[in-house]
GROMACS .gro file of N, CA, C and O in nm:
model
  548
    1MET      N    1 -13.031  -7.016   5.424
    1MET     CA    2 -13.101  -6.977   5.551
    1MET      C    3 -13.112  -7.123   5.660
    1MET      O    4 -13.158  -7.228   5.577
    2LYS      N    5 -13.054  -7.137   5.717
    2LYS     CA    6 -13.084  -7.219   5.860
    2LYS      C    7 -13.206  -7.268   5.864
    2LYS      O    8 -13.264  -7.207   5.920
    3GLU      N    9 -13.261  -7.339   5.884
    3GLU     CA   10 -13.399  -7.417   5.915
    3GLU      C   11 -13.394  -7.393   6.071
    3GLU      O   12 -13.302  -7.460   6.186
    4LEU      N   13 -13.482  -7.369   6.158
    4LEU     CA   14 -13.530  -7.344   6.322
    4LEU      C   15 -13.545  -7.462   6.328
    4LEU      O   16 -13.658  -7.520   6.255
    5ASN      N   17 -13.557  -7.602   6.400
    5ASN     CA   18 -13.573  -7.684   6.492
    5ASN      C   19 -13.714  -7.637   6.560
    5ASN      O   20 -13.630  -7.599   6.692
    6LEU      N   21 -13.837  -7.637   6.523
    6LEU     CA   22 -13.960  -7.611   6.592
    6LEU      C   23 -14.049  -7.713   6.706
    6LEU      O   24 -14.103  -7.707   6.747
    7TRP      N   25 -13.987  -7.833   6.645
    7TRP     CA   26 -14.051  -7.948   6.770
    7TRP      C   27 -14.038  -7.983   6.873
    7TRP      O   28 -14.180  -7.949   6.897
    8PRO      N   29 -13.940  -7.897   6.948
    8PRO     CA   30 -13.970  -7.924   7.114
    8PRO      C   31 -14.075  -7.795   7.137
    8PRO      O   32 -14.184  -7.814   7.187
    9LYS      N   33 -14.101  -7.695   7.104
    9LYS     CA   34 -14.152  -7.575   7.106
    9LYS      C   35 -14.278  -7.645   7.054
    9LYS      O   36 -14.427  -7.625   7.147
   10HIS      N   37 -14.346  -7.703   6.953
   10HIS     CA   38 -14.460  -7.783   6.876
   10HIS      C   39 -14.510  -7.839   6.988
   10HIS      O   40 -14.611  -7.854   7.005
   11ARG      N   41 -14.350  -7.985   6.979
   11ARG     CA   42 -14.437  -8.038   7.136
   11ARG      C   43 -14.486  -8.020   7.257
   11ARG      O   44 -14.616  -8.073   7.316
   12VAL      N   45 -14.461  -7.934   7.317
   12VAL     CA   46 -14.466  -7.849   7.451
   12VAL      C   47 -14.632  -7.747   7.449
   12VAL      O   48 -14.762  -7.805   7.530
   13ARG      N   49 -14.682  -7.710   7.327
   13ARG     CA   50 -14.800  -7.640   7.251
   13ARG      C   51 -14.909  -7.782   7.277
   13ARG      O   52 -14.990  -7.757   7.272
   14ILE      N   53 -14.841  -7.901   7.217
   14ILE     CA   54 -14.965  -8.027   7.169
   14ILE      C   55 -14.955  -8.053   7.316
   14ILE      O   56 -15.078  -8.097   7.340
   15ILE      N   57 -14.874  -8.123   7.424
   15ILE     CA   58 -14.880  -8.125   7.503
   15ILE      C   59 -14.989  -8.015   7.612
   15ILE      O   60 -15.082  -8.117   7.672
   16VAL      N   61 -14.966  -7.905   7.589
   16VAL     CA   62 -15.025  -7.821   7.683
   16VAL      C   63 -15.197  -7.786   7.654
   16VAL      O   64 -15.288  -7.819   7.663
   17ALA      N   65 -15.239  -7.773   7.465
   17ALA     CA   66 -15.347  -7.818   7.438
   17ALA      C   67 -15.453  -7.954   7.438
   17ALA      O   68 -15.560  -7.939   7.540
   18VAL      N   69 -15.376  -8.007   7.473
   18VAL     CA   70 -15.444  -8.196   7.480
   18VAL      C   71 -15.451  -8.216   7.612
   18VAL      O   72 -15.616  -8.247   7.660
   19THR      N   73 -15.388  -8.141   7.701
   19THR     CA   74 -15.399  -8.130   7.874
   19THR      C   75 -15.497  -8.089   7.907
   19THR      O   76 -15.583  -8.071   7.956
   20THR      N   77 -15.560  -7.926   7.827
   20THR     CA   78 -15.652  -7.809   7.882
   20THR      C   79 -15.794  -7.930   7.808
   20THR      O   80 -15.862  -7.883   7.900
   21MET      N   81 -15.757  -7.924   7.659
   21MET     CA   82 -15.862  -7.983   7.656
   21MET      C   83 -15.939  -8.128   7.705
   21MET      O   84 -16.046  -8.169   7.752
   22LEU      N   85 -15.828  -8.199   7.768
   22LEU     CA   86 -15.868  -8.312   7.860
   22LEU      C   87 -15.957  -8.263   7.979
   22LEU      O   88 -16.020  -8.329   7.997
   23ALA      N   89 -15.865  -8.176   8.038
   23ALA     CA   90 -15.928  -8.131   8.153
   23ALA      C   91 -16.049  -8.087   8.134
   23ALA      O   92 -16.196  -8.108   8.204
   24ILE      N   93 -16.120  -7.995   8.047
   24ILE     CA   94 -16.226  -7.914   8.029
   24ILE      C   95 -16.317  -8.073   7.998
   24ILE      O   96 -16.442  -8.031   8.031
   25ALA      N   97 -16.284  -8.173   7.887
   25ALA     CA   98 -16.378  -8.293   7.904
   25ALA      C   99 -16.410  -8.345   8.021
   25ALA      O  100 -16.506  -8.409   8.058
   26ALA      N  101 -16.287  -8.354   8.132
   26ALA     CA  102 -16.340  -8.429   8.224
   26ALA      C  103 -16.430  -8.358   8.312
   26ALA      O  104 -16.491  -8.409   8.392
   27MET      N  105 -16.409  -8.215   8.292
   27MET     CA  106 -16.472  -8.107   8.353
   27MET      C  107 -16.628  -8.181   8.359
   27MET      O  108 -16.763  -8.149   8.410
   28HIS      N  109 -16.699  -8.185   8.260
   28HIS     CA  110 -16.830  -8.227   8.194
   28HIS      C  111 -16.902  -8.364   8.240
   28HIS      O  112 -16.969  -8.360   8.293
   29ALA      N  113 -16.741  -8.427   8.210
   29ALA     CA  114 -16.805  -8.557   8.189
   29ALA      C  115 -16.809  -8.647   8.364
   29ALA      O  116 -16.949  -8.719   8.357
   30PHE      N  117 -16.772  -8.577   8.414
   30PHE     CA  118 -16.791  -8.596   8.572
   30PHE      C  119 -16.871  -8.516   8.637
   30PHE      O  120 -16.868  -8.509   8.753
   31ARG      N  121 -16.938  -8.443   8.600
   31ARG     CA  122 -17.043  -8.347   8.626
   31ARG      C  123 -17.027  -8.238   8.762
   31ARG      O  124 -17.082  -8.295   8.849
   32ILE      N  125 -16.938  -8.201   8.739
   32ILE     CA  126 -16.846  -8.115   8.855
   32ILE      C  127 -17.000  -8.026   8.934
   32ILE      O  128 -17.019  -8.028   9.037
   33GLY      N  129 -17.069  -7.977   8.874
   33GLY     CA  130 -17.167  -7.904   8.899
   33GLY      C  131 -17.245  -7.973   8.954
   33GLY      O  132 -17.288  -7.885   9.071
   34GLN      N  133 -17.265  -8.126   8.972
   34GLN     CA  134 -17.403  -8.131   9.038
   34GLN      C  135 -17.307  -8.133   9.270
   34GLN      O  136 -17.417  -8.153   9.302
   35HIS      N  137 -17.204  -8.146   9.238
   35HIS     CA  138 -17.154  -8.115   9.337
   35HIS      C  139 -17.182  -7.992   9.423
   35HIS      O  140 -17.171  -7.957   9.550
   36LEU      N  141 -17.250  -7.900   9.350
   36LEU     CA  142 -17.232  -7.756   9.424
   36LEU      C  143 -17.409  -7.754   9.457
   36LEU      O  144 -17.469  -7.803   9.412
   37SER      N  145 -17.429  -7.580   9.511
   37SER     CA  146 -17.591  -7.593   9.554
   37SER      C  147 -17.586  -7.420   9.549
   37SER      O  148 -17.487  -7.353   9.551
   38GLY      N  149 -17.715  -7.414   9.533
   38GLY     CA  150 -17.780  -7.288   9.519
   38GLY      C  151 -17.725  -7.224   9.418
   38GLY      O  152 -17.725  -7.206   9.286
   39LYS      N  153 -17.680  -7.064   9.433
   39LYS     CA  154 -17.685  -6.968   9.382
   39LYS      C  155 -17.500  -7.009   9.348
   39LYS      O  156 -17.496  -7.030   9.162
   40LEU      N  157 -17.446  -7.144   9.365
   40LEU     CA  158 -17.316  -7.145   9.313
   40LEU      C  159 -17.360  -7.248   9.231
   40LEU      O  160 -17.258  -7.251   9.072
   41TYR      N  161 -17.423  -7.359   9.236
   41TYR     CA  162 -17.458  -7.416   9.095
   41TYR      C  163 -17.565  -7.392   8.982
   41TYR      O  164 -17.527  -7.392   8.869
   42LEU      N  165 -17.586  -7.267   8.991
   42LEU     CA  166 -17.682  -7.157   8.850
   42LEU      C  167 -17.554  -7.136   8.767
   42LEU      O  168 -17.569  -7.123   8.720
   43TYR      N  169 -17.451  -7.086   8.927
   43TYR     CA  170 -17.344  -7.012   8.802
   43TYR      C  171 -17.272  -7.068   8.719
   43TYR      O  172 -17.257  -7.038   8.633
   44TYR      N  173 -17.217  -7.255   8.836
   44TYR     CA  174 -17.153  -7.320   8.743
   44TYR      C  175 -17.232  -7.338   8.615
   44TYR      O  176 -17.144  -7.339   8.474
   45TYR      N  177 -17.335  -7.384   8.631
   45TYR     CA  178 -17.359  -7.449   8.480
   45TYR      C  179 -17.434  -7.347   8.428
   45TYR      O  180 -17.516  -7.349   8.269
   46SER      N  181 -17.467  -7.237   8.458
   46SER     CA  182 -17.486  -7.108   8.360
   46SER      C  183 -17.369  -7.062   8.270
   46SER      O  184 -17.365  -7.031   8.145
   47PHE      N  185 -17.263  -7.033   8.367
   47PHE     CA  186 -17.087  -6.971   8.306
   47PHE      C  187 -16.978  -7.046   8.267
   47PHE      O  188 -16.914  -7.021   8.234
   48ALA      N  189 -16.968  -7.186   8.345
   48ALA     CA  190 -16.861  -7.216   8.352
   48ALA      C  191 -16.808  -7.298   8.219
   48ALA      O  192 -16.658  -7.245   8.215
   49SER      N  193 -16.865  -7.346   8.106
   49SER     CA  194 -16.822  -7.386   7.986
   49SER      C  195 -16.798  -7.244   7.935
   49SER      O  196 -16.742  -7.240   7.858
   50ASP      N  197 -16.832  -7.114   7.906
   50ASP     CA  198 -16.822  -7.018   7.885
   50ASP      C  199 -16.737  -6.926   7.881
   50ASP      O  200 -16.630  -6.897   7.826
   51LEU      N  201 -16.644  -6.997   8.008
   51LEU     CA  202 -16.508  -6.941   8.043
   51LEU      C  203 -16.412  -7.061   8.010
   51LEU      O  204 -16.313  -6.972   7.994
   52VAL      N  205 -16.410  -7.158   8.068
   52VAL     CA  206 -16.339  -7.303   7.980
   52VAL      C  207 -16.348  -7.309   7.830
   52VAL      O  208 -16.170  -7.347   7.846
   53LEU      N  209 -16.457  -7.317   7.785
   53LEU     CA  210 -16.397  -7.313   7.588
   53LEU      C  211 -16.313  -7.244   7.574
   53LEU      O  212 -16.197  -7.307   7.511
   54PRO      N  213 -16.311  -7.126   7.561
   54PRO     CA  214 -16.236  -7.047   7.509
   54PRO      C  215 -16.090  -7.053   7.572
   54PRO      O  216 -16.002  -7.035   7.443
   55ILE      N  217 -16.004  -7.109   7.642
   55ILE     CA  218 -15.915  -7.109   7.720
   55ILE      C  219 -15.851  -7.239   7.633
   55ILE      O  220 -15.722  -7.259   7.585
   56GLY      N  221 -15.996  -7.345   7.613
   56GLY     CA  222 -15.922  -7.414   7.540
   56GLY      C  223 -15.864  -7.426   7.396
   56GLY      O  224 -15.825  -7.513   7.332
   57PHE      N  225 -15.989  -7.370   7.330
   57PHE     CA  226 -15.976  -7.320   7.186
   57PHE      C  227 -15.870  -7.233   7.144
   57PHE      O  228 -15.769  -7.257   7.073
   58TYR      N  229 -15.803  -7.153   7.243
   58TYR     CA  230 -15.696  -7.050   7.278
   58TYR      C  231 -15.560  -7.141   7.264
   58TYR      O  232 -15.504  -7.156   7.121
   59PHE      N  233 -15.551  -7.255   7.357
   59PHE     CA  234 -15.428  -7.324   7.268
   59PHE      C  235 -15.466  -7.443   7.206
   59PHE      O  236 -15.353  -7.462   7.159
   60MET      N  237 -15.555  -7.458   7.190
   60MET     CA  238 -15.581  -7.567   7.057
   60MET      C  239 -15.508  -7.490   6.887
   60MET      O  240 -15.456  -7.514   6.779
   61LEU      N  241 -15.562  -7.328   6.897
   61LEU     CA  242 -15.480  -7.299   6.802
   61LEU      C  243 -15.341  -7.314   6.779
   61LEU      O  244 -15.281  -7.249   6.692
   62GLY      N  245 -15.268  -7.247   6.943
   62GLY     CA  246 -15.152  -7.256   6.985
   62GLY      C  247 -15.071  -7.423   6.911
   62GLY      O  248 -14.982  -7.376   6.891
   63MET      N  249 -15.196  -7.449   6.920
   63MET     CA  250 -15.103  -7.597   6.839
   63MET      C  251 -15.055  -7.585   6.699
   63MET      O  252 -14.956  -7.641   6.649
   64VAL      N  253 -15.130  -7.532   6.618
   64VAL     CA  254 -15.095  -7.482   6.481
   64VAL      C  255 -14.996  -7.380   6.443
   64VAL      O  256 -15.005  -7.342   6.326
   65GLU      N  257 -14.956  -7.339   6.553
   65GLU     CA  258 -14.871  -7.223   6.571
   65GLU      C  259 -14.686  -7.226   6.433
   65GLU      O  260 -14.664  -7.164   6.348
   66VAL      N  261 -14.695  -7.300   6.480
   66VAL     CA  262 -14.549  -7.383   6.410
   66VAL      C  263 -14.578  -7.396   6.217
   66VAL      O  264 -14.516  -7.320   6.115
   67GLN      N  265 -14.711  -7.450   6.187
   67GLN     CA  266 -14.780  -7.408   6.064
   67GLN      C  267 -14.810  -7.275   5.949
   67GLN      O  268 -14.775  -7.219   5.912
   68ILE      N  269 -14.849  -7.200   6.075
   68ILE     CA  270 -14.972  -7.113   6.046
   68ILE      C  271 -14.911  -6.956   6.137
   68ILE      O  272 -14.920  -6.963   6.253
   69ARG      N  273 -14.815  -6.865   6.052
   69ARG     CA  274 -14.707  -6.759   6.145
   69ARG      C  275 -14.764  -6.661   6.219
   69ARG      O  276 -14.737  -6.650   6.339
   70PHE      N  277 -14.877  -6.652   6.149
   70PHE     CA  278 -14.943  -6.606   6.201
   70PHE      C  279 -15.031  -6.577   6.360
   70PHE      O  280 -15.087  -6.499   6.406
   71LEU      N  281 -15.015  -6.685   6.385
   71LEU     CA  282 -15.113  -6.766   6.463
   71LEU      C  283 -15.005  -6.688   6.653
   71LEU      O  284 -15.040  -6.749   6.714
   72ARG      N  285 -14.924  -6.689   6.598
   72ARG     CA  286 -14.789  -6.652   6.691
   72ARG      C  287 -14.809  -6.504   6.808
   72ARG      O  288 -14.748  -6.527   6.919
   73GLN      N  289 -14.883  -6.464   6.735
   73GLN     CA  290 -14.958  -6.358   6.764
   73GLN      C  291 -15.028  -6.335   6.927
   73GLN      O  292 -15.138  -6.394   6.862
   74TRP      N  293 -15.056  -6.397   7.008
   74TRP     CA  294 -15.148  -6.383   7.109
   74TRP      C  295 -15.280  -6.282   7.061
   74TRP      O  296 -15.379  -6.373   7.090
   75PHE      N  297 -15.231  -6.181   7.044
   75PHE     CA  298 -15.370  -6.111   7.003
   75PHE      C  299 -15.487  -6.184   6.866
   75PHE      O  300 -15.567  -6.122   6.904
   76VAL      N  301 -15.406  -6.239   6.799
   76VAL     CA  302 -15.455  -6.275   6.685
   76VAL      C  303 -15.566  -6.450   6.707
   76VAL      O  304 -15.693  -6.422   6.721
   77LYS      N  305 -15.472  -6.485   6.799
   77LYS     CA  306 -15.571  -6.595   6.855
   77LYS      C  307 -15.692  -6.549   6.969
   77LYS      O  308 -15.778  -6.613   6.902
   78ALA      N  309 -15.654  -6.409   7.043
   78ALA     CA  310 -15.780  -6.417   7.128
   78ALA      C  311 -15.847  -6.355   7.041
   78ALA      O  312 -15.979  -6.393   7.100
   79LEU      N  313 -15.840  -6.280   6.910
   79LEU     CA  314 -15.949  -6.219   6.832
   79LEU      C  315 -16.021  -6.328   6.787
   79LEU      O  316 -16.134  -6.351   6.786
   80ILE      N  317 -15.968  -6.417   6.713
   80ILE     CA  318 -16.000  -6.511   6.647
   80ILE      C  319 -16.128  -6.603   6.749
   80ILE      O  320 -16.234  -6.704   6.712
   81VAL      N  321 -16.070  -6.635   6.853
   81VAL     CA  322 -16.161  -6.715   6.931
   81VAL      C  323 -16.308  -6.626   6.995
   81VAL      O  324 -16.425  -6.670   7.012
   82PHE      N  325 -16.281  -6.495   7.051
   82PHE     CA  326 -16.368  -6.449   7.115
   82PHE      C  327 -16.459  -6.426   6.988
   82PHE      O  328 -16.595  -6.382   7.011
   83ALA      N  329 -16.371  -6.389   6.890
   83ALA     CA  330 -16.491  -6.353   6.739
   83ALA      C  331 -16.559  -6.518   6.715
   83ALA      O  332 -16.748  -6.486   6.684
   84ALA      N  333 -16.524  -6.644   6.725
   84ALA     CA  334 -16.600  -6.721   6.667
   84ALA      C  335 -16.659  -6.773   6.774
   84ALA      O  336 -16.858  -6.803   6.773
   85MET      N  337 -16.690  -6.727   6.941
   85MET     CA  338 -16.768  -6.776   7.036
   85MET      C  339 -16.891  -6.688   7.009
   85MET      O  340 -16.987  -6.752   7.080
   86THR      N  341 -16.858  -6.563   7.011
   86THR     CA  342 -16.913  -6.458   7.005
   86THR      C  343 -17.040  -6.497   6.932
   86THR      O  344 -17.151  -6.447   6.892
   87PHE      N  345 -16.985  -6.470   6.789
   87PHE     CA  346 -17.094  -6.527   6.679
   87PHE      C  347 -17.190  -6.668   6.636
   87PHE      O  348 -17.317  -6.621   6.650
   88SER      N  349 -17.148  -6.707   6.738
   88SER     CA  350 -17.165  -6.870   6.815
   88SER      C  351 -17.325  -6.798   6.904
   88SER      O  352 -17.409  -6.880   6.912
   89GLU      N  353 -17.296  -6.721   6.967
   89GLU     CA  354 -17.366  -6.684   7.072
   89GLU      C  355 -17.467  -6.604   7.005
   89GLU      O  356 -17.614  -6.610   7.053
   90ILE      N  357 -17.435  -6.514   6.923
   90ILE     CA  358 -17.517  -6.416   6.863
   90ILE      C  359 -17.603  -6.500   6.752
   90ILE      O  360 -17.774  -6.474   6.751
   91MET      N  361 -17.578  -6.613   6.693
   91MET     CA  362 -17.649  -6.678   6.596
   91MET      C  363 -17.740  -6.786   6.688
   91MET      O  364 -17.861  -6.785   6.649
   92GLN      N  365 -17.743  -6.813   6.820
   92GLN     CA  366 -17.801  -6.900   6.918
   92GLN      C  367 -18.005  -6.766   6.881
   92GLN      O  368 -18.058  -6.788   6.949
   93GLY      N  369 -17.897  -6.647   6.965
   93GLY     CA  370 -18.031  -6.564   6.922
   93GLY      C  371 -18.109  -6.525   6.833
   93GLY      O  372 -18.265  -6.506   6.850
   94PHE      N  373 -18.087  -6.570   6.701
   94PHE     CA  374 -18.123  -6.608   6.578
   94PHE      C  375 -18.230  -6.691   6.543
   94PHE      O  376 -18.291  -6.755   6.456
   95GLY      N  377 -18.205  -6.788   6.682
   95GLY     CA  378 -18.262  -6.948   6.653
   95GLY      C  379 -18.159  -7.023   6.562
   95GLY      O  380 -18.207  -7.154   6.538
   96PHE      N  381 -18.018  -7.014   6.519
   96PHE     CA  382 -17.934  -7.110   6.450
   96PHE      C  383 -17.877  -7.180   6.593
   96PHE      O  384 -17.756  -7.099   6.670
   97TYR      N  385 -17.864  -7.309   6.634
   97TYR     CA  386 -17.754  -7.357   6.752
   97TYR      C  387 -17.621  -7.443   6.704
   97TYR      O  388 -17.659  -7.523   6.651
   98PHE      N  389 -17.519  -7.309   6.728
   98PHE     CA  390 -17.390  -7.437   6.708
   98PHE      C  391 -17.362  -7.490   6.813
   98PHE      O  392 -17.333  -7.603   6.860
   99PHE      N  393 -17.318  -7.408   6.957
   99PHE     CA  394 -17.232  -7.488   7.054
   99PHE      C  395 -17.344  -7.437   7.144
   99PHE      O  396 -17.302  -7.475   7.279
  100GLY      N  397 -17.494  -7.387   7.140
  100GLY     CA  398 -17.581  -7.393   7.245
  100GLY      C  399 -17.700  -7.391   7.202
  100GLY      O  400 -17.706  -7.364   7.120
  101VAL      N  401 -17.786  -7.338   7.294
  101VAL     CA  402 -17.945  -7.350   7.277
  101VAL      C  403 -18.036  -7.201   7.309
  101VAL      O  404 -18.104  -7.176   7.327
  102THR      N  405 -17.958  -7.135   7.409
  102THR     CA  406 -17.977  -7.019   7.516
  102THR      C  407 -17.861  -6.869   7.455
  102THR      O  408 -17.814  -6.895   7.474
  103PHE      N  409 -17.973  -6.763   7.384
  103PHE     CA  410 -17.895  -6.647   7.397
  103PHE      C  411 -17.886  -6.609   7.563
  103PHE      O  412 -18.007  -6.543   7.614
  104ASP      N  413 -17.772  -6.540   7.566
  104ASP     CA  414 -17.746  -6.503   7.714
  104ASP      C  415 -17.625  -6.350   7.638
  104ASP      O  416 -17.507  -6.436   7.673
  105PRO      N  417 -17.636  -6.270   7.680
  105PRO     CA  418 -17.554  -6.137   7.650
  105PRO      C  419 -17.440  -6.142   7.763
  105PRO      O  420 -17.313  -6.143   7.712
  106LEU      N  421 -17.491  -6.276   7.860
  106LEU     CA  422 -17.369  -6.201   7.962
  106LEU      C  423 -17.266  -6.355   7.930
  106LEU      O  424 -17.122  -6.366   7.957
  107ASP      N  425 -17.285  -6.445   7.821
  107ASP     CA  426 -17.174  -6.532   7.778
  107ASP      C  427 -17.060  -6.482   7.717
  107ASP      O  428 -16.987  -6.530   7.737
  108ILE      N  429 -17.121  -6.367   7.669
  108ILE     CA  430 -17.017  -6.322   7.545
  108ILE      C  431 -16.942  -6.252   7.667
  108ILE      O  432 -16.825  -6.226   7.658
  109LEU      N  433 -16.984  -6.240   7.797
  109LEU     CA  434 -16.864  -6.148   7.868
  109LEU      C  435 -16.832  -6.238   7.970
  109LEU      O  436 -16.662  -6.218   7.956
  110MET      N  437 -16.830  -6.367   7.976
  110MET     CA  438 -16.766  -6.516   7.996
  110MET      C  439 -16.671  -6.545   7.831
  110MET      O  440 -16.551  -6.582   7.952
  111PHE      N  441 -16.699  -6.571   7.776
  111PHE     CA  442 -16.611  -6.523   7.665
  111PHE      C  443 -16.445  -6.475   7.672
  111PHE      O  444 -16.379  -6.533   7.637
  112GLY      N  445 -16.516  -6.362   7.706
  112GLY     CA  446 -16.368  -6.257   7.691
  112GLY      C  447 -16.311  -6.261   7.832
  112GLY      O  448 -16.188  -6.282   7.801
  113ALA      N  449 -16.382  -6.304   7.907
  113ALA     CA  450 -16.305  -6.363   8.017
  113ALA      C  451 -16.254  -6.443   8.000
  113ALA      O  452 -16.127  -6.438   8.097
  114GLY      N  453 -16.287  -6.550   8.004
  114GLY     CA  454 -16.156  -6.712   7.935
  114GLY      C  455 -16.071  -6.642   7.842
  114GLY      O  456 -15.978  -6.713   7.861
  115VAL      N  457 -16.109  -6.545   7.767
  115VAL     CA  458 -16.015  -6.556   7.626
  115VAL      C  459 -15.861  -6.471   7.731
  115VAL      O  460 -15.816  -6.524   7.698
  116LEU      N  461 -15.954  -6.381   7.784
  116LEU     CA  462 -15.846  -6.314   7.898
  116LEU      C  463 -15.739  -6.368   7.982
  116LEU      O  464 -15.561  -6.373   7.999
  117LEU      N  465 -15.829  -6.466   7.988
  117LEU     CA  466 -15.743  -6.548   8.127
  117LEU      C  467 -15.652  -6.640   8.028
  117LEU      O  468 -15.541  -6.659   8.106
  118ALA      N  469 -15.714  -6.731   7.946
  118ALA     CA  470 -15.600  -6.788   7.855
  118ALA      C  471 -15.513  -6.707   7.832
  118ALA      O  472 -15.359  -6.755   7.803
  119VAL      N  473 -15.532  -6.579   7.738
  119VAL     CA  474 -15.380  -6.499   7.718
  119VAL      C  475 -15.303  -6.474   7.866
  119VAL      O  476 -15.154  -6.461   7.828
  120LEU      N  477 -15.296  -6.466   7.896
  120LEU     CA  478 -15.232  -6.460   8.106
  120LEU      C  479 -15.219  -6.596   8.130
  120LEU      O  480 -15.110  -6.569   8.089
  121ILE      N  481 -15.202  -6.647   8.119
  121ILE     CA  482 -15.194  -6.786   8.113
  121ILE      C  483 -15.089  -6.860   7.998
  121ILE      O  484 -14.970  -6.906   8.019
  122ASP      N  485 -15.117  -6.758   7.891
  122ASP     CA  486 -15.017  -6.750   7.784
  122ASP      C  487 -14.869  -6.703   7.767
  122ASP      O  488 -14.796  -6.725   7.800
  123THR      N  489 -14.922  -6.566   7.785
  123THR     CA  490 -14.766  -6.469   7.797
  123THR      C  491 -14.748  -6.451   7.950
  123THR      O  492 -14.615  -6.387   7.925
  124GLN      N  493 -14.831  -6.483   8.071
  124GLN     CA  494 -14.717  -6.445   8.215
  124GLN      C  495 -14.705  -6.553   8.253
  124GLN      O  496 -14.605  -6.589   8.359
  125VAL      N  497 -14.785  -6.708   8.262
  125VAL     CA  498 -14.750  -6.820   8.319
  125VAL      C  499 -14.696  -6.914   8.200
  125VAL      O  500 -14.510  -6.870   8.270
  126LEU      N  501 -14.697  -6.927   8.095
  126LEU     CA  502 -14.612  -7.068   8.018
  126LEU      C  503 -14.516  -6.964   7.902
  126LEU      O  504 -14.395  -7.091   7.976
  127GLU      N  505 -14.502  -6.834   7.951
  127GLU     CA  506 -14.364  -6.806   7.872
  127GLU      C  507 -14.249  -6.819   7.948
  127GLU      O  508 -14.182  -6.829   7.973
  128ARG      N  509 -14.298  -6.796   8.127
  128ARG     CA  510 -14.184  -6.818   8.209
  128ARG      C  511 -14.173  -6.904   8.229
  128ARG      O  512 -14.054  -6.949   8.326
  129LEU      N  513 -14.217  -7.056   8.244
  129LEU     CA  514 -14.231  -7.186   8.296
  129LEU      C  515 -14.168  -7.275   8.213
  129LEU      O  516 -14.089  -7.315   8.236
  130LEU      N  517 -14.195  -7.238   8.079
  130LEU     CA  518 -14.167  -7.339   7.996
  130LEU      C  519 -14.055  -7.281   7.938
  130LEU      O  520 -14.116  -7.164   7.804
  131PRO      N  521 -13.901  -7.308   7.856
  131PRO     CA  522 -13.849  -7.240   7.808
  131PRO      C  523 -13.854  -7.263   7.625
  131PRO      O  524 -13.835  -7.180   7.561
  132HIS      N  525 -13.932  -7.378   7.609
  132HIS     CA  526 -13.983  -7.354   7.477
  132HIS      C  527 -14.085  -7.334   7.436
  132HIS      O  528 -14.159  -7.368   7.348
  133TRP      N  529 -14.169  -7.244   7.520
  133TRP     CA  530 -14.280  -7.187   7.464
  133TRP      C  531 -14.288  -7.158   7.345
  133TRP      O  532 -14.348  -7.130   7.277
  134LYS      N  533 -14.228  -6.993   7.365
  134LYS     CA  534 -14.204  -6.860   7.269
  134LYS      C  535 -14.167  -6.928   7.146
  134LYS      O  536 -14.018  -6.978   7.076
  135TYR      N  537 -14.209  -6.887   7.022
  135TYR     CA  538 -14.190  -6.914   6.892
  135TYR      C  539 -14.140  -6.793   6.860
  135TYR      O  540 -14.143  -6.689   6.861
  136PRO      N  541 -14.002  -6.837   6.792
  136PRO     CA  542 -13.940  -6.685   6.726
  136PRO      C  543 -14.089  -6.615   6.631
  136PRO      O  544 -14.126  -6.707   6.541
  137ARG      N  545 -14.061  -6.460   6.649
  137ARG     CA  546 -14.153  -6.387   6.542
  137ARG      C  547 -14.191  -6.380   6.410
  137ARG      O  548 -14.118  -6.377   6.361
   0.00000   0.00000   0.00000
């Protein structure tokens, strides 16, 4: 059986994941929320990380699709990311702090929105724009 050359697809996924994580890090490092005021400031500091972190984790899982075949399905990555983020939030409610210190059920809604946004970017944008995006199933 002829082995497929998956390096171009893998390289593109690494670039997308690293770029996404660098953008998220820059968003936090440059404290974009300081330039906002009023309710927008409050919403940003309450929910921005809850929206963008699942996107970053989703694309980080995409980096290992070449080695872990079952991750090639978008819904598997989405489920793993949503479950991990939700577990972290629930644990905060019990006093165990992983990725934050305050329990807010709305954070779980934002995790879901972030995962859905990542899935849309993956399946509707990147699959159409990048020829080396999709792995064979």
